Short mmCIF file of C-alpha atoms in Angstrom, two decimals:
data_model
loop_
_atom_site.label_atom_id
_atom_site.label_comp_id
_atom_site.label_asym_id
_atom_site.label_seq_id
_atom_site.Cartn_x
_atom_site.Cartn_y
_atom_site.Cartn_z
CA UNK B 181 0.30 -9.28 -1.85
CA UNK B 182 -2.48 -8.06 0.32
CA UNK B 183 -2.88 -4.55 -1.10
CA UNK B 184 -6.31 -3.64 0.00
CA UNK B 185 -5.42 -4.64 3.88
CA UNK B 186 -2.01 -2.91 3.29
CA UNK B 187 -4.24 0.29 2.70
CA UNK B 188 -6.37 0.23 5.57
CA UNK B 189 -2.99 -0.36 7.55
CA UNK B 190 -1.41 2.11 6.17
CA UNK B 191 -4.95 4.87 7.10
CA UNK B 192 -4.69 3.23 10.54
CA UNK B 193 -1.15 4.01 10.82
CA UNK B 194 -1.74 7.90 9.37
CA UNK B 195 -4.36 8.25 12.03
CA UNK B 196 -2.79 6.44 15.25
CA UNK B 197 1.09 7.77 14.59
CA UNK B 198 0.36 11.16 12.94
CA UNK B 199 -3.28 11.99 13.68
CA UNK B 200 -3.96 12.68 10.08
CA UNK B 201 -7.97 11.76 9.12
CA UNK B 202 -7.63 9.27 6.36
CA UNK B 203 -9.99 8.87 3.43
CA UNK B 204 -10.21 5.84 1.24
CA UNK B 205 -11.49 5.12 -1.73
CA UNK B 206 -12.67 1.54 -2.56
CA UNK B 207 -11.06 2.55 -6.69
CA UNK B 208 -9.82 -1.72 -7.45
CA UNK B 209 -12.98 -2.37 -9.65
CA UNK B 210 -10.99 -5.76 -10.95
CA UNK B 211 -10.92 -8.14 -7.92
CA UNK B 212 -14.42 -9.26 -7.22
CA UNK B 213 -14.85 -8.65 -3.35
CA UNK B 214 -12.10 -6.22 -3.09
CA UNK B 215 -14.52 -3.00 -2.79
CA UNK B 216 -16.60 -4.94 0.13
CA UNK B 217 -13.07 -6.03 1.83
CA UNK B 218 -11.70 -2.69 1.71
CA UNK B 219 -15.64 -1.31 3.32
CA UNK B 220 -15.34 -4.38 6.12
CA UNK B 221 -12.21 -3.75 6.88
CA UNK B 222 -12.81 0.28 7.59
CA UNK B 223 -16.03 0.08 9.31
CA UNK B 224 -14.40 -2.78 11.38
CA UNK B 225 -11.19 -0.27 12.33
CA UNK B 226 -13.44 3.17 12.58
CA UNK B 227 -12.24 4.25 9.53
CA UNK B 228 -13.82 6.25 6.43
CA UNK B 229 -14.29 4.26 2.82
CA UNK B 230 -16.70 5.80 0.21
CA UNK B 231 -18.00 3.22 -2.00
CA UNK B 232 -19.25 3.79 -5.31
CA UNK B 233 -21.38 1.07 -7.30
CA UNK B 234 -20.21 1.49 -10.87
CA UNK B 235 -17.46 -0.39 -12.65
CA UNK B 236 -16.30 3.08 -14.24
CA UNK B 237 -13.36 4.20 -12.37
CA UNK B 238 -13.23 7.53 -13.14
CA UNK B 239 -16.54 8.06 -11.73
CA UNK B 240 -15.49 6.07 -8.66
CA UNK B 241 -12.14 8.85 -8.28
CA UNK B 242 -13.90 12.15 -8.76
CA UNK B 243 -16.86 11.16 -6.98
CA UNK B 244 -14.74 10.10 -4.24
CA UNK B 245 -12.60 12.81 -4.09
CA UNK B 246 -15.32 14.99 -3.87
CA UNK B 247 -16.65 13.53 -1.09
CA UNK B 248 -13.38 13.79 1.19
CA UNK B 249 -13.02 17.41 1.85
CA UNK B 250 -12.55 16.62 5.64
CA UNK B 251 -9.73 14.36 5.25
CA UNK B 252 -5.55 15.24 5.47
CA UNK B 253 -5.02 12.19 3.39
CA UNK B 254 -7.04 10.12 0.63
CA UNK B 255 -5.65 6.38 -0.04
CA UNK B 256 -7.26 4.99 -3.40
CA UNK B 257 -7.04 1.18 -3.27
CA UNK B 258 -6.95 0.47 -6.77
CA UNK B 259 -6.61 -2.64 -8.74
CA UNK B 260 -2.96 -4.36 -9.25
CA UNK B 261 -1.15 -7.57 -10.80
CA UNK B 262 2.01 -9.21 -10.97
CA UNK B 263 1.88 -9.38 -14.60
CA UNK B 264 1.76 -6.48 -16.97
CA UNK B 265 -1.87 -5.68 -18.35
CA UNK B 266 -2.03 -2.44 -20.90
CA UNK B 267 -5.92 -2.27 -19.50
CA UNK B 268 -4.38 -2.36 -15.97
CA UNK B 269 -1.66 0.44 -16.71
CA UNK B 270 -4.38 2.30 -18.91
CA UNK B 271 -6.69 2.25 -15.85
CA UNK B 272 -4.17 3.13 -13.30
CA UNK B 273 -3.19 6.77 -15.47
CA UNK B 274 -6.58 7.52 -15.58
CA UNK B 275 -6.80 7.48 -11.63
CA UNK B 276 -3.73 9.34 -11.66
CA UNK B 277 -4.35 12.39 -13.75
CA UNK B 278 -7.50 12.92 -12.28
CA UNK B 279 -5.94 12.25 -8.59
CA UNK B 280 -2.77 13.94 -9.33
CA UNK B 281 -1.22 12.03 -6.40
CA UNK B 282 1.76 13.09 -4.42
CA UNK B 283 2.40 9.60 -3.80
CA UNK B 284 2.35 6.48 -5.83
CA UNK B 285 2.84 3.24 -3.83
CA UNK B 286 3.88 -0.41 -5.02
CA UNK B 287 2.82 -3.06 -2.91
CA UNK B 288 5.22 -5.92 -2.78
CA UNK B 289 5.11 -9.33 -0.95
CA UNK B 290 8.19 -9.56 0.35
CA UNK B 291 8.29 -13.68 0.27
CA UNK B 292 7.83 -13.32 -3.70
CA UNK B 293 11.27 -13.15 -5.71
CA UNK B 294 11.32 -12.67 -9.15
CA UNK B 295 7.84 -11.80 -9.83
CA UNK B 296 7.81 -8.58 -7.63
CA UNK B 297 11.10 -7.69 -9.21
CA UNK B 298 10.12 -7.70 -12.81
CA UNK B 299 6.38 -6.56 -11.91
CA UNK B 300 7.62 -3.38 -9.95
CA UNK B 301 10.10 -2.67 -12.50
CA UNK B 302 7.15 -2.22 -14.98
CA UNK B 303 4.83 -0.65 -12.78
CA UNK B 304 7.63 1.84 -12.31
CA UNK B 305 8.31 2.73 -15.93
CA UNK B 306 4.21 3.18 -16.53
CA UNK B 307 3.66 4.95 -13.67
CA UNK B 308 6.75 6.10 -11.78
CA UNK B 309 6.11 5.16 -7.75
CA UNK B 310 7.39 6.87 -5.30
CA UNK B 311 7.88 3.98 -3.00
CA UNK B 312 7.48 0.54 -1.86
CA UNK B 313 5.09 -1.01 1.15
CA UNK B 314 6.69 -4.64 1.70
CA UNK B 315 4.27 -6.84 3.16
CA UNK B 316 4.00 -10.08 5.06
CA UNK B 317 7.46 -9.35 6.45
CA UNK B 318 6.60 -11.63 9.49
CA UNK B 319 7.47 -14.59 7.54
CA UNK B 320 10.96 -16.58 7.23
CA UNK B 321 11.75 -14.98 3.97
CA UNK B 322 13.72 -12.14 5.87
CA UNK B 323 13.24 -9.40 3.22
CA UNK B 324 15.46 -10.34 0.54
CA UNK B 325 13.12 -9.75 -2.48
CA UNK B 326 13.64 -6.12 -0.73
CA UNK B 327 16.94 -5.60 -1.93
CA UNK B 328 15.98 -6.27 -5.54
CA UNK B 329 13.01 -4.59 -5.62
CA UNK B 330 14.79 -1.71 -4.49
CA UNK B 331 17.86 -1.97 -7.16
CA UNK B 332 15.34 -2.03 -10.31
CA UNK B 333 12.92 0.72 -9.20
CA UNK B 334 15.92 2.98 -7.57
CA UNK B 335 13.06 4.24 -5.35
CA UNK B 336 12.64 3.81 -1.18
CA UNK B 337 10.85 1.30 0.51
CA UNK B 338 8.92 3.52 2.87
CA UNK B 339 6.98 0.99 4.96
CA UNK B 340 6.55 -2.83 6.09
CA UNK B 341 3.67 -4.81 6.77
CA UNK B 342 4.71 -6.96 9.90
CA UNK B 343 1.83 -9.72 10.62
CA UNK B 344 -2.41 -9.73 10.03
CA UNK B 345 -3.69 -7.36 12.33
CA UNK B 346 -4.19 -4.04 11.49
CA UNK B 347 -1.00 -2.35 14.00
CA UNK B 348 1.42 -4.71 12.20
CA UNK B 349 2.41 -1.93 9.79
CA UNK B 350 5.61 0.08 10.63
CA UNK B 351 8.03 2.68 8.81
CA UNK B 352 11.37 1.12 6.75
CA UNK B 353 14.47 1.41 8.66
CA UNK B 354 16.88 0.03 5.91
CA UNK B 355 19.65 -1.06 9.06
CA UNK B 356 16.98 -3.29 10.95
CA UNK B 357 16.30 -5.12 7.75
CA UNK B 358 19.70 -5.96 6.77
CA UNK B 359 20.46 -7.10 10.16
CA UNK B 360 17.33 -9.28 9.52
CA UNK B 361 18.51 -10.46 6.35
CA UNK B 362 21.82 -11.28 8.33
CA UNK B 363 19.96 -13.28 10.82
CA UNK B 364 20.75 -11.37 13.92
CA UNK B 365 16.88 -10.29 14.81
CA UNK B 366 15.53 -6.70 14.79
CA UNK B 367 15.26 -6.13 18.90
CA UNK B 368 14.69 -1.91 18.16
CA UNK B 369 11.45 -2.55 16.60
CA UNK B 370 10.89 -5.21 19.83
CA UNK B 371 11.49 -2.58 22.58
CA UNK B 372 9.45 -0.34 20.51
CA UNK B 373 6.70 -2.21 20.42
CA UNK B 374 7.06 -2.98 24.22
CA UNK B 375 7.06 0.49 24.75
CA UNK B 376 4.07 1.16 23.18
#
């Protein structure tokens, strides 16, 4: 669903809209290449990853958050699927008490239907999110898997993942989407992004 680029879109937003100073932490210890994606990708956009070598993810998390007493915000890229794995869920608790995050955020590909439905639903129940980043929302799919998404977690989709480069990342406005879903275009994001 491209949840390690979603993150360092998301810190790139944080620090370009907001001015916050984001921290990541490379924390998805399943996918091989996902630690040295999520590194690439944040020395390529200026922006701060701490990398730990060890497969033990609690190590990974308090080292990390250790290290990122400069930062307003800390994103931990951790591992995900679209099927349930008690290893998975196990792993993701332990990165949450130790985190105690004050968000929680599912990353959905918004050209996916069923799948992201019945994989958010769980995630939700294990973990309870606080929101939804849609991604690859450039497509023809128009968002629909959106609307479901929404229904079975009850909880906001926050943000939207527009296109590959790291700018195409942009806050939810719920009355641009349906109109997108309706087929009549989105032309308030297109002025804003003429504007800026």
């Amino acid at each position: 669903s491209g949840k390690t680029t979603t993150a360092i879109k998301l810190a790139g937003f944080l620090k370009k809209r907001w001015q916050k100073t984001p921290f990541l932490i490379a924390a998805d210890l399943q996918r091989p290449a996902a630690v040295k994606q999520l590194q690439v990708l944040g020395e390529k956009n200026r922006l701060t990853v701490f990398v730990e070598k060890t497969k033990d993810i609690q190590v990974v998390v308090k080292k990390g958050l250790a290290e990122s007493a400069a930062a307003d915000v800390i994103i931990i890229d951790t591992a995900g699927r679209l099927h349930m794995d008690e290893k998975l869920m196990e792993e993701l608790k332990q990165v949450a008490d130790i985190s105690s995050p004050h968000e929680i955020l599912y990353v959905a590909d918004g050209m996916t239907g069923q799948d992201a439905v019945n994989s958010s639903s769980a995630f939700n129940k294990a973990l309870e999110l606080s929101g939804i980043i849609l991604t690859k929302m450039d497509g023809d799919s128009r968002g629909g898997a959106a609307l479901s998404i929404r229904e079975v977690t009850g909880k906001p989709i926050k943000f939207m993942g527009t296109g590959e480069g790291i700018t195409d990342f942009e806050l939810f406005h719920p009355d641009r989407l349906a109109q997108r879903i309706l087929g009549m275009g989105d032309v308030i994001s297109l002025v804003e992004k003429a504007q800026d």
